[in-house]
Amino acid sequence: MKLLLMHLLALFLILLHSCSQCAAYPGLDLEDLAFNNTRVITYSSSCSTTCGLGIRTQRLCPLGKENPADSPECIVRQVHCLDKWQCGLQTQTVYTGQYLELDCLEEVMKTMGRFAFAVSWHVARGIITTNNRFFKRYEVPGLDRVVLNPVKEEDGGTYRCDVLDTSYRRVKRMYKGIKVLSAQVMNLNFAEGLSEWEKPRESNVTVVTGKLYPSSTIRKVRLLSWPTSMFIAGIIFLGLFSFTFWKSLKRMNLKSLCC
């Protein structure tokens, strides 16, 4: 019962304090705001990043005046913005022995200072996923980035980074899927493979321009080819004639035997 009375008394004091503030600050109309040089946002750009902390440019002009964009009475400022903190999954294919760096803080966060955020890394070995059940804590000396030098086959998997601000509010989560291939396998990048094939290579083949043989040699080959062709054609003709004659003799012998 005493606890309930204490809660009711605290609620009454809060309402009384808010009412006293309302009485101390009466309502203001637009003319009063314009007289006090109140500025309003007339333009606001989109956030510089699709996820995580970014920068938005705003233009503020005095209230109640039609000021052009380049008016000296208007001021331009840059404020931090956060459209969404989930950056989704990004994949990358690397080869063993390469240098790989995974950076979690972008330029805007770096300008604010690396110690203005708390960065934690988790890894899911051997699988590309966004299911948080497969991730384990991954200790990173640099905190804001993961450096793999050199890349090994067991480094393949998904790396997740979480960024918290000083108020322990999550401002970014990024998944980075790393596919590691052996350096001896074929390059699966079609564009790079095509450029490799198109590169000029040294070969032992000698390219001959002009006539390969002199004209006298060609004339001799032509003169010898005609008799050779006629001789081969005569042999073929005699063979066919002999075969036909032998067939006819055999047929005549069969008829004489039958009679």
PDB file of N, CA and C in Angstrom, residues 128-213:
ATOM      1  N   ILE A 128      29.076 -19.417 -45.772  1.00  0.00           N
ATOM      2  CA  ILE A 128      28.590 -18.076 -46.093  1.00  0.00           C
ATOM      3  C   ILE A 128      27.154 -17.990 -45.592  1.00  0.00           C
ATOM      4  N   THR A 129      26.914 -17.224 -44.548  1.00  0.00           N
ATOM      5  CA  THR A 129      25.601 -17.186 -43.912  1.00  0.00           C
ATOM      6  C   THR A 129      25.433 -15.879 -43.153  1.00  0.00           C
ATOM      7  N   THR A 130      24.175 -15.564 -42.843  1.00  0.00           N
ATOM      8  CA  THR A 130      23.842 -14.449 -41.960  1.00  0.00           C
ATOM      9  C   THR A 130      23.124 -14.932 -40.706  1.00  0.00           C
ATOM     10  N   ASN A 131      23.109 -16.253 -40.513  1.00  0.00           N
ATOM     11  CA  ASN A 131      22.494 -16.832 -39.324  1.00  0.00           C
ATOM     12  C   ASN A 131      23.452 -16.661 -38.151  1.00  0.00           C
ATOM     13  N   ASN A 132      23.040 -15.897 -37.153  1.00  0.00           N
ATOM     14  CA  ASN A 132      23.925 -15.564 -36.043  1.00  0.00           C
ATOM     15  C   ASN A 132      24.238 -16.754 -35.146  1.00  0.00           C
ATOM     16  N   ARG A 133      23.563 -17.876 -35.307  1.00  0.00           N
ATOM     17  CA  ARG A 133      23.859 -19.044 -34.479  1.00  0.00           C
ATOM     18  C   ARG A 133      25.205 -19.659 -34.815  1.00  0.00           C
ATOM     19  N   PHE A 134      25.717 -19.409 -36.024  1.00  0.00           N
ATOM     20  CA  PHE A 134      26.968 -20.028 -36.455  1.00  0.00           C
ATOM     21  C   PHE A 134      28.198 -19.175 -36.142  1.00  0.00           C
ATOM     22  N   PHE A 135      28.005 -18.006 -35.577  1.00  0.00           N
ATOM     23  CA  PHE A 135      29.127 -17.097 -35.370  1.00  0.00           C
ATOM     24  C   PHE A 135      29.719 -17.260 -33.977  1.00  0.00           C
ATOM     25  N   LYS A 136      31.044 -17.132 -33.937  1.00  0.00           N
ATOM     26  CA  LYS A 136      31.787 -17.163 -32.680  1.00  0.00           C
ATOM     27  C   LYS A 136      32.645 -15.907 -32.585  1.00  0.00           C
ATOM     28  N   ARG A 137      32.966 -15.562 -31.355  1.00  0.00           N
ATOM     29  CA  ARG A 137      33.767 -14.359 -31.113  1.00  0.00           C
ATOM     30  C   ARG A 137      35.127 -14.469 -31.796  1.00  0.00           C
ATOM     31  N   TYR A 138      35.547 -13.366 -32.422  1.00  0.00           N
ATOM     32  CA  TYR A 138      36.829 -13.337 -33.129  1.00  0.00           C
ATOM     33  C   TYR A 138      37.628 -12.151 -32.603  1.00  0.00           C
ATOM     34  N   GLU A 139      38.745 -12.446 -31.972  1.00  0.00           N
ATOM     35  CA  GLU A 139      39.580 -11.398 -31.391  1.00  0.00           C
ATOM     36  C   GLU A 139      40.424 -10.747 -32.483  1.00  0.00           C
ATOM     37  N   VAL A 140      40.333  -9.428 -32.565  1.00  0.00           N
ATOM     38  CA  VAL A 140      41.052  -8.658 -33.583  1.00  0.00           C
ATOM     39  C   VAL A 140      41.930  -7.634 -32.876  1.00  0.00           C
ATOM     40  N   PRO A 141      43.237  -7.649 -33.103  1.00  0.00           N
ATOM     41  CA  PRO A 141      44.108  -6.658 -32.448  1.00  0.00           C
ATOM     42  C   PRO A 141      43.796  -5.224 -32.864  1.00  0.00           C
ATOM     43  N   GLY A 142      43.461  -5.026 -34.143  1.00  0.00           N
ATOM     44  CA  GLY A 142      43.200  -3.677 -34.622  1.00  0.00           C
ATOM     45  C   GLY A 142      41.817  -3.153 -34.324  1.00  0.00           C
ATOM     46  N   LEU A 143      40.922  -3.991 -33.795  1.00  0.00           N
ATOM     47  CA  LEU A 143      39.554  -3.632 -33.423  1.00  0.00           C
ATOM     48  C   LEU A 143      38.703  -3.244 -34.627  1.00  0.00           C
ATOM     49  N   ASP A 144      39.099  -2.214 -35.376  1.00  0.00           N
ATOM     50  CA  ASP A 144      38.239  -1.716 -36.447  1.00  0.00           C
ATOM     51  C   ASP A 144      38.415  -2.456 -37.759  1.00  0.00           C
ATOM     52  N   ARG A 145      39.455  -3.288 -37.900  1.00  0.00           N
ATOM     53  CA  ARG A 145      39.687  -3.984 -39.166  1.00  0.00           C
ATOM     54  C   ARG A 145      40.325  -5.338 -38.916  1.00  0.00           C
ATOM     55  N   VAL A 146      40.056  -6.252 -39.865  1.00  0.00           N
ATOM     56  CA  VAL A 146      40.652  -7.588 -39.852  1.00  0.00           C
ATOM     57  C   VAL A 146      41.677  -7.650 -40.975  1.00  0.00           C
ATOM     58  N   VAL A 147      42.890  -8.039 -40.650  1.00  0.00           N
ATOM     59  CA  VAL A 147      43.970  -8.139 -41.626  1.00  0.00           C
ATOM     60  C   VAL A 147      44.375  -9.604 -41.743  1.00  0.00           C
ATOM     61  N   LEU A 148      44.261 -10.151 -42.946  1.00  0.00           N
ATOM     62  CA  LEU A 148      44.675 -11.525 -43.241  1.00  0.00           C
ATOM     63  C   LEU A 148      45.860 -11.459 -44.197  1.00  0.00           C
ATOM     64  N   ASN A 149      47.038 -11.721 -43.683  1.00  0.00           N
ATOM     65  CA  ASN A 149      48.260 -11.618 -44.479  1.00  0.00           C
ATOM     66  C   ASN A 149      49.252 -12.686 -44.029  1.00  0.00           C
ATOM     67  N   PRO A 150      49.381 -13.775 -44.819  1.00  0.00           N
ATOM     68  CA  PRO A 150      48.671 -14.055 -46.074  1.00  0.00           C
ATOM     69  C   PRO A 150      47.352 -14.773 -45.814  1.00  0.00           C
ATOM     70  N   VAL A 151      46.494 -14.786 -46.825  1.00  0.00           N
ATOM     71  CA  VAL A 151      45.215 -15.493 -46.722  1.00  0.00           C
ATOM     72  C   VAL A 151      45.456 -16.996 -46.809  1.00  0.00           C
ATOM     73  N   LYS A 152      44.818 -17.746 -45.906  1.00  0.00           N
ATOM     74  CA  LYS A 152      44.903 -19.203 -45.903  1.00  0.00           C
ATOM     75  C   LYS A 152      43.528 -19.789 -46.226  1.00  0.00           C
ATOM     76  N   GLU A 153      43.519 -21.059 -46.611  1.00  0.00           N
ATOM     77  CA  GLU A 153      42.252 -21.700 -46.964  1.00  0.00           C
ATOM     78  C   GLU A 153      41.309 -21.771 -45.767  1.00  0.00           C
ATOM     79  N   GLU A 154      41.860 -21.930 -44.559  1.00  0.00           N
ATOM     80  CA  GLU A 154      40.996 -22.009 -43.376  1.00  0.00           C
ATOM     81  C   GLU A 154      40.419 -20.653 -42.984  1.00  0.00           C
ATOM     82  N   ASP A 155      40.834 -19.563 -43.650  1.00  0.00           N
ATOM     83  CA  ASP A 155      40.277 -18.241 -43.366  1.00  0.00           C
ATOM     84  C   ASP A 155      38.936 -18.017 -44.056  1.00  0.00           C
ATOM     85  N   GLY A 156      38.520 -18.930 -44.916  1.00  0.00           N
ATOM     86  CA  GLY A 156      37.248 -18.773 -45.607  1.00  0.00           C
ATOM     87  C   GLY A 156      36.077 -18.848 -44.643  1.00  0.00           C
ATOM     88  N   GLY A 157      35.031 -18.080 -44.929  1.00  0.00           N
ATOM     89  CA  GLY A 157      33.847 -18.051 -44.080  1.00  0.00           C
ATOM     90  C   GLY A 157      33.199 -16.680 -44.128  1.00  0.00           C
ATOM     91  N   THR A 158      32.401 -16.380 -43.114  1.00  0.00           N
ATOM     92  CA  THR A 158      31.690 -15.110 -43.020  1.00  0.00           C
ATOM     93  C   THR A 158      32.162 -14.362 -41.782  1.00  0.00           C
ATOM     94  N   TYR A 159      32.525 -13.109 -41.978  1.00  0.00           N
ATOM     95  CA  TYR A 159      32.968 -12.245 -40.884  1.00  0.00           C
ATOM     96  C   TYR A 159      31.885 -11.197 -40.634  1.00  0.00           C
ATOM     97  N   ARG A 160      31.530 -11.048 -39.363  1.00  0.00           N
ATOM     98  CA  ARG A 160      30.488 -10.080 -38.982  1.00  0.00           C
ATOM     99  C   ARG A 160      31.077  -9.056 -38.019  1.00  0.00           C
ATOM    100  N   CYS A 161      30.828  -7.798 -38.307  1.00  0.00           N
ATOM    101  CA  CYS A 161      31.279  -6.741 -37.400  1.00  0.00           C
ATOM    102  C   CYS A 161      30.063  -5.958 -36.906  1.00  0.00           C
ATOM    103  N   ASP A 162      30.099  -5.616 -35.628  1.00  0.00           N
ATOM    104  CA  ASP A 162      29.057  -4.811 -34.989  1.00  0.00           C
ATOM    105  C   ASP A 162      29.700  -3.552 -34.432  1.00  0.00           C
ATOM    106  N   VAL A 163      29.063  -2.408 -34.687  1.00  0.00           N
ATOM    107  CA  VAL A 163      29.582  -1.120 -34.239  1.00  0.00           C
ATOM    108  C   VAL A 163      28.566  -0.489 -33.301  1.00  0.00           C
ATOM    109  N   LEU A 164      29.025  -0.104 -32.112  1.00  0.00           N
ATOM    110  CA  LEU A 164      28.204   0.582 -31.122  1.00  0.00           C
ATOM    111  C   LEU A 164      28.801   1.952 -30.860  1.00  0.00           C
ATOM    112  N   ASP A 165      27.931   2.949 -30.643  1.00  0.00           N
ATOM    113  CA  ASP A 165      28.430   4.275 -30.295  1.00  0.00           C
ATOM    114  C   ASP A 165      28.667   4.363 -28.794  1.00  0.00           C
ATOM    115  N   THR A 166      28.973   5.553 -28.314  1.00  0.00           N
ATOM    116  CA  THR A 166      29.277   5.723 -26.892  1.00  0.00           C
ATOM    117  C   THR A 166      28.065   5.485 -26.000  1.00  0.00           C
ATOM    118  N   SER A 167      26.872   5.561 -26.577  1.00  0.00           N
ATOM    119  CA  SER A 167      25.648   5.270 -25.814  1.00  0.00           C
ATOM    120  C   SER A 167      25.234   3.815 -25.941  1.00  0.00           C
ATOM    121  N   TYR A 168      26.133   2.972 -26.467  1.00  0.00           N
ATOM    122  CA  TYR A 168      25.885   1.542 -26.671  1.00  0.00           C
ATOM    123  C   TYR A 168      24.683   1.307 -27.580  1.00  0.00           C
ATOM    124  N   ARG A 169      24.531   2.200 -28.532  1.00  0.00           N
ATOM    125  CA  ARG A 169      23.482   2.061 -29.539  1.00  0.00           C
ATOM    126  C   ARG A 169      24.114   1.499 -30.804  1.00  0.00           C
ATOM    127  N   ARG A 170      23.536   0.424 -31.343  1.00  0.00           N
ATOM    128  CA  ARG A 170      24.101  -0.204 -32.534  1.00  0.00           C
ATOM    129  C   ARG A 170      23.881   0.705 -33.739  1.00  0.00           C
ATOM    130  N   VAL A 171      24.966   1.022 -34.423  1.00  0.00           N
ATOM    131  CA  VAL A 171      24.893   1.910 -35.583  1.00  0.00           C
ATOM    132  C   VAL A 171      25.281   1.192 -36.874  1.00  0.00           C
ATOM    133  N   LYS A 172      25.804  -0.031 -36.772  1.00  0.00           N
ATOM    134  CA  LYS A 172      26.186  -0.737 -37.992  1.00  0.00           C
ATOM    135  C   LYS A 172      26.392  -2.214 -37.697  1.00  0.00           C
ATOM    136  N   ARG A 173      25.960  -3.043 -38.651  1.00  0.00           N
ATOM    137  CA  ARG A 173      26.266  -4.478 -38.654  1.00  0.00           C
ATOM    138  C   ARG A 173      26.527  -4.888 -40.102  1.00  0.00           C
ATOM    139  N   MET A 174      27.687  -5.468 -40.335  1.00  0.00           N
ATOM    140  CA  MET A 174      28.098  -5.824 -41.689  1.00  0.00           C
ATOM    141  C   MET A 174      28.530  -7.284 -41.727  1.00  0.00           C
ATOM    142  N   TYR A 175      28.095  -8.001 -42.778  1.00  0.00           N
ATOM    143  CA  TYR A 175      28.521  -9.381 -43.026  1.00  0.00           C
ATOM    144  C   TYR A 175      29.420  -9.386 -44.262  1.00  0.00           C
ATOM    145  N   LYS A 176      30.568 -10.012 -44.136  1.00  0.00           N
ATOM    146  CA  LYS A 176      31.524 -10.107 -45.243  1.00  0.00           C
ATOM    147  C   LYS A 176      31.851 -11.571 -45.483  1.00  0.00           C
ATOM    148  N   GLY A 177      31.352 -12.126 -46.611  1.00  0.00           N
ATOM    149  CA  GLY A 177      31.620 -13.518 -46.955  1.00  0.00           C
ATOM    150  C   GLY A 177      32.893 -13.634 -47.776  1.00  0.00           C
ATOM    151  N   ILE A 178      33.836 -14.445 -47.308  1.00  0.00           N
ATOM    152  CA  ILE A 178      35.136 -14.604 -47.960  1.00  0.00           C
ATOM    153  C   ILE A 178      35.234 -16.021 -48.510  1.00  0.00           C
ATOM    154  N   LYS A 179      35.419 -16.131 -49.841  1.00  0.00           N
ATOM    155  CA  LYS A 179      35.650 -17.412 -50.503  1.00  0.00           C
ATOM    156  C   LYS A 179      37.126 -17.496 -50.875  1.00  0.00           C
ATOM    157  N   VAL A 180      37.797 -18.509 -50.362  1.00  0.00           N
ATOM    158  CA  VAL A 180      39.239 -18.651 -50.568  1.00  0.00           C
ATOM    159  C   VAL A 180      39.486 -19.792 -51.547  1.00  0.00           C
ATOM    160  N   LEU A 181      40.208 -19.510 -52.623  1.00  0.00           N
ATOM    161  CA  LEU A 181      40.590 -20.509 -53.615  1.00  0.00           C
ATOM    162  C   LEU A 181      42.096 -20.708 -53.573  1.00  0.00           C
ATOM    163  N   SER A 182      42.506 -21.909 -53.916  1.00  0.00           N
ATOM    164  CA  SER A 182      43.934 -22.193 -53.984  1.00  0.00           C
ATOM    165  C   SER A 182      44.562 -21.447 -55.156  1.00  0.00           C
ATOM    166  N   ALA A 183      45.803 -21.061 -55.002  1.00  0.00           N
ATOM    167  CA  ALA A 183      46.480 -20.298 -56.055  1.00  0.00           C
ATOM    168  C   ALA A 183      46.721 -21.129 -57.302  1.00  0.00           C
ATOM    169  N   GLN A 184      46.637 -22.481 -57.207  1.00  0.00           N
ATOM    170  CA  GLN A 184      46.895 -23.339 -58.362  1.00  0.00           C
ATOM    171  C   GLN A 184      45.662 -23.597 -59.210  1.00  0.00           C
ATOM    172  N   VAL A 185      44.466 -23.218 -58.741  1.00  0.00           N
ATOM    173  CA  VAL A 185      43.251 -23.500 -59.493  1.00  0.00           C
ATOM    174  C   VAL A 185      43.068 -22.461 -60.577  1.00  0.00           C
ATOM    175  N   MET A 186      42.147 -22.761 -61.499  1.00  0.00           N
ATOM    176  CA  MET A 186      41.879 -21.855 -62.618  1.00  0.00           C
ATOM    177  C   MET A 186      41.169 -20.609 -62.113  1.00  0.00           C
ATOM    178  N   ASN A 187      41.487 -19.488 -62.737  1.00  0.00           N
ATOM    179  CA  ASN A 187      40.843 -18.231 -62.404  1.00  0.00           C
ATOM    180  C   ASN A 187      39.400 -18.258 -62.890  1.00  0.00           C
ATOM    181  N   LEU A 188      38.447 -18.080 -61.959  1.00  0.00           N
ATOM    182  CA  LEU A 188      37.032 -18.130 -62.300  1.00  0.00           C
ATOM    183  C   LEU A 188      36.480 -16.778 -62.738  1.00  0.00           C
ATOM    184  N   ASN A 189      37.306 -15.749 -62.712  1.00  0.00           N
ATOM    185  CA  ASN A 189      36.870 -14.432 -63.166  1.00  0.00           C
ATOM    186  C   ASN A 189      36.956 -14.392 -64.686  1.00  0.00           C
ATOM    187  N   PHE A 190      35.809 -14.338 -65.364  1.00  0.00           N
ATOM    188  CA  PHE A 190      35.785 -14.421 -66.826  1.00  0.00           C
ATOM    189  C   PHE A 190      36.492 -13.236 -67.468  1.00  0.00           C
ATOM    190  N   ALA A 191      36.280 -12.037 -66.932  1.00  0.00           N
ATOM    191  CA  ALA A 191      36.894 -10.847 -67.532  1.00  0.00           C
ATOM    192  C   ALA A 191      38.411 -10.917 -67.450  1.00  0.00           C
ATOM    193  N   GLU A 192      38.934 -11.303 -66.280  1.00  0.00           N
ATOM    194  CA  GLU A 192      40.385 -11.403 -66.144  1.00  0.00           C
ATOM    195  C   GLU A 192      40.939 -12.540 -66.999  1.00  0.00           C
ATOM    196  N   GLY A 193      40.211 -13.672 -67.057  1.00  0.00           N
ATOM    197  CA  GLY A 193      40.678 -14.778 -67.874  1.00  0.00           C
ATOM    198  C   GLY A 193      40.710 -14.428 -69.351  1.00  0.00           C
ATOM    199  N   LEU A 194      39.706 -13.667 -69.811  1.00  0.00           N
ATOM    200  CA  LEU A 194      39.677 -13.256 -71.215  1.00  0.00           C
ATOM    201  C   LEU A 194      40.833 -12.318 -71.537  1.00  0.00           C
ATOM    202  N   SER A 195      41.123 -11.415 -70.614  1.00  0.00           N
ATOM    203  CA  SER A 195      42.252 -10.508 -70.854  1.00  0.00           C
ATOM    204  C   SER A 195      43.574 -11.259 -70.883  1.00  0.00           C
ATOM    205  N   GLU A 196      43.693 -12.334 -70.082  1.00  0.00           N
ATOM    206  CA  GLU A 196      44.916 -13.127 -70.111  1.00  0.00           C
ATOM    207  C   GLU A 196      45.086 -13.831 -71.456  1.00  0.00           C
ATOM    208  N   TRP A 197      43.982 -14.350 -72.014  1.00  0.00           N
ATOM    209  CA  TRP A 197      44.065 -15.029 -73.304  1.00  0.00           C
ATOM    210  C   TRP A 197      44.404 -14.062 -74.427  1.00  0.00           C
ATOM    211  N   GLU A 198      43.951 -12.815 -74.295  1.00  0.00           N
ATOM    212  CA  GLU A 198      44.178 -11.838 -75.357  1.00  0.00           C
ATOM    213  C   GLU A 198      45.563 -11.214 -75.311  1.00  0.00           C
ATOM    214  N   LYS A 199      46.333 -11.476 -74.270  1.00  0.00           N
ATOM    215  CA  LYS A 199      47.678 -10.913 -74.197  1.00  0.00           C
ATOM    216  C   LYS A 199      48.582 -11.567 -75.240  1.00  0.00           C
ATOM    217  N   PRO A 200      49.452 -10.798 -75.920  1.00  0.00           N
ATOM    218  CA  PRO A 200      50.383 -11.404 -76.895  1.00  0.00           C
ATOM    219  C   PRO A 200      51.422 -12.256 -76.187  1.00  0.00           C
ATOM    220  N   ARG A 201      51.669 -13.428 -76.709  1.00  0.00           N
ATOM    221  CA  ARG A 201      52.638 -14.350 -76.128  1.00  0.00           C
ATOM    222  C   ARG A 201      53.737 -14.648 -77.145  1.00  0.00           C
ATOM    223  N   GLU A 202      54.933 -14.940 -76.658  1.00  0.00           N
ATOM    224  CA  GLU A 202      56.050 -15.311 -77.511  1.00  0.00           C
ATOM    225  C   GLU A 202      55.904 -16.761 -77.946  1.00  0.00           C
ATOM    226  N   SER A 203      56.136 -17.036 -79.210  1.00  0.00           N
ATOM    227  CA  SER A 203      56.023 -18.391 -79.742  1.00  0.00           C
ATOM    228  C   SER A 203      57.169 -18.639 -80.708  1.00  0.00           C
ATOM    229  N   ASN A 204      57.419 -19.918 -80.996  1.00  0.00           N
ATOM    230  CA  ASN A 204      58.485 -20.321 -81.910  1.00  0.00           C
ATOM    231  C   ASN A 204      58.008 -20.448 -83.353  1.00  0.00           C
ATOM    232  N   VAL A 205      56.794 -20.040 -83.639  1.00  0.00           N
ATOM    233  CA  VAL A 205      56.244 -20.131 -84.988  1.00  0.00           C
ATOM    234  C   VAL A 205      56.745 -18.949 -85.808  1.00  0.00           C
ATOM    235  N   THR A 206      57.290 -19.246 -86.991  1.00  0.00           N
ATOM    236  CA  THR A 206      57.797 -18.209 -87.892  1.00  0.00           C
ATOM    237  C   THR A 206      56.760 -17.923 -88.965  1.00  0.00           C
ATOM    238  N   VAL A 207      56.352 -16.690 -89.047  1.00  0.00           N
ATOM    239  CA  VAL A 207      55.350 -16.275 -90.024  1.00  0.00           C
ATOM    240  C   VAL A 207      56.074 -15.886 -91.305  1.00  0.00           C
ATOM    241  N   VAL A 208      55.717 -16.563 -92.441  1.00  0.00           N
ATOM    242  CA  VAL A 208      56.348 -16.317 -93.739  1.00  0.00           C
ATOM    243  C   VAL A 208      55.396 -15.501 -94.585  1.00  0.00           C
ATOM    244  N   THR A 209      55.875 -14.412 -95.097  1.00  0.00           N
ATOM    245  CA  THR A 209      55.083 -13.563 -95.987  1.00  0.00           C
ATOM    246  C   THR A 209      55.591 -13.713 -97.416  1.00  0.00           C
ATOM    247  N   GLY A 210      54.694 -13.593 -98.379  1.00  0.00           N
ATOM    248  CA  GLY A 210      55.074 -13.744 -99.781  1.00  0.00           C
ATOM    249  C   GLY A 210      54.956 -15.192-100.230  1.00  0.00           C
ATOM    250  N   LYS A 211      55.690 -15.570-101.316  1.00  0.00           N
ATOM    251  CA  LYS A 211      55.645 -16.918-101.870  1.00  0.00           C
ATOM    252  C   LYS A 211      56.515 -17.862-101.054  1.00  0.00           C
ATOM    253  N   LEU A 212      55.947 -19.021-100.731  1.00  0.00           N
ATOM    254  CA  LEU A 212      56.682 -20.000 -99.935  1.00  0.00           C
ATOM    255  C   LEU A 212      57.738 -20.717-100.767  1.00  0.00           C
ATOM    256  N   TYR A 213      57.433 -21.025-102.073  1.00  0.00           N
ATOM    257  CA  TYR A 213      58.371 -21.719-102.971  1.00  0.00           C
ATOM    258  C   TYR A 213      58.605 -20.857-104.206  1.00  0.00           C
TER     259      TYR A 213
END
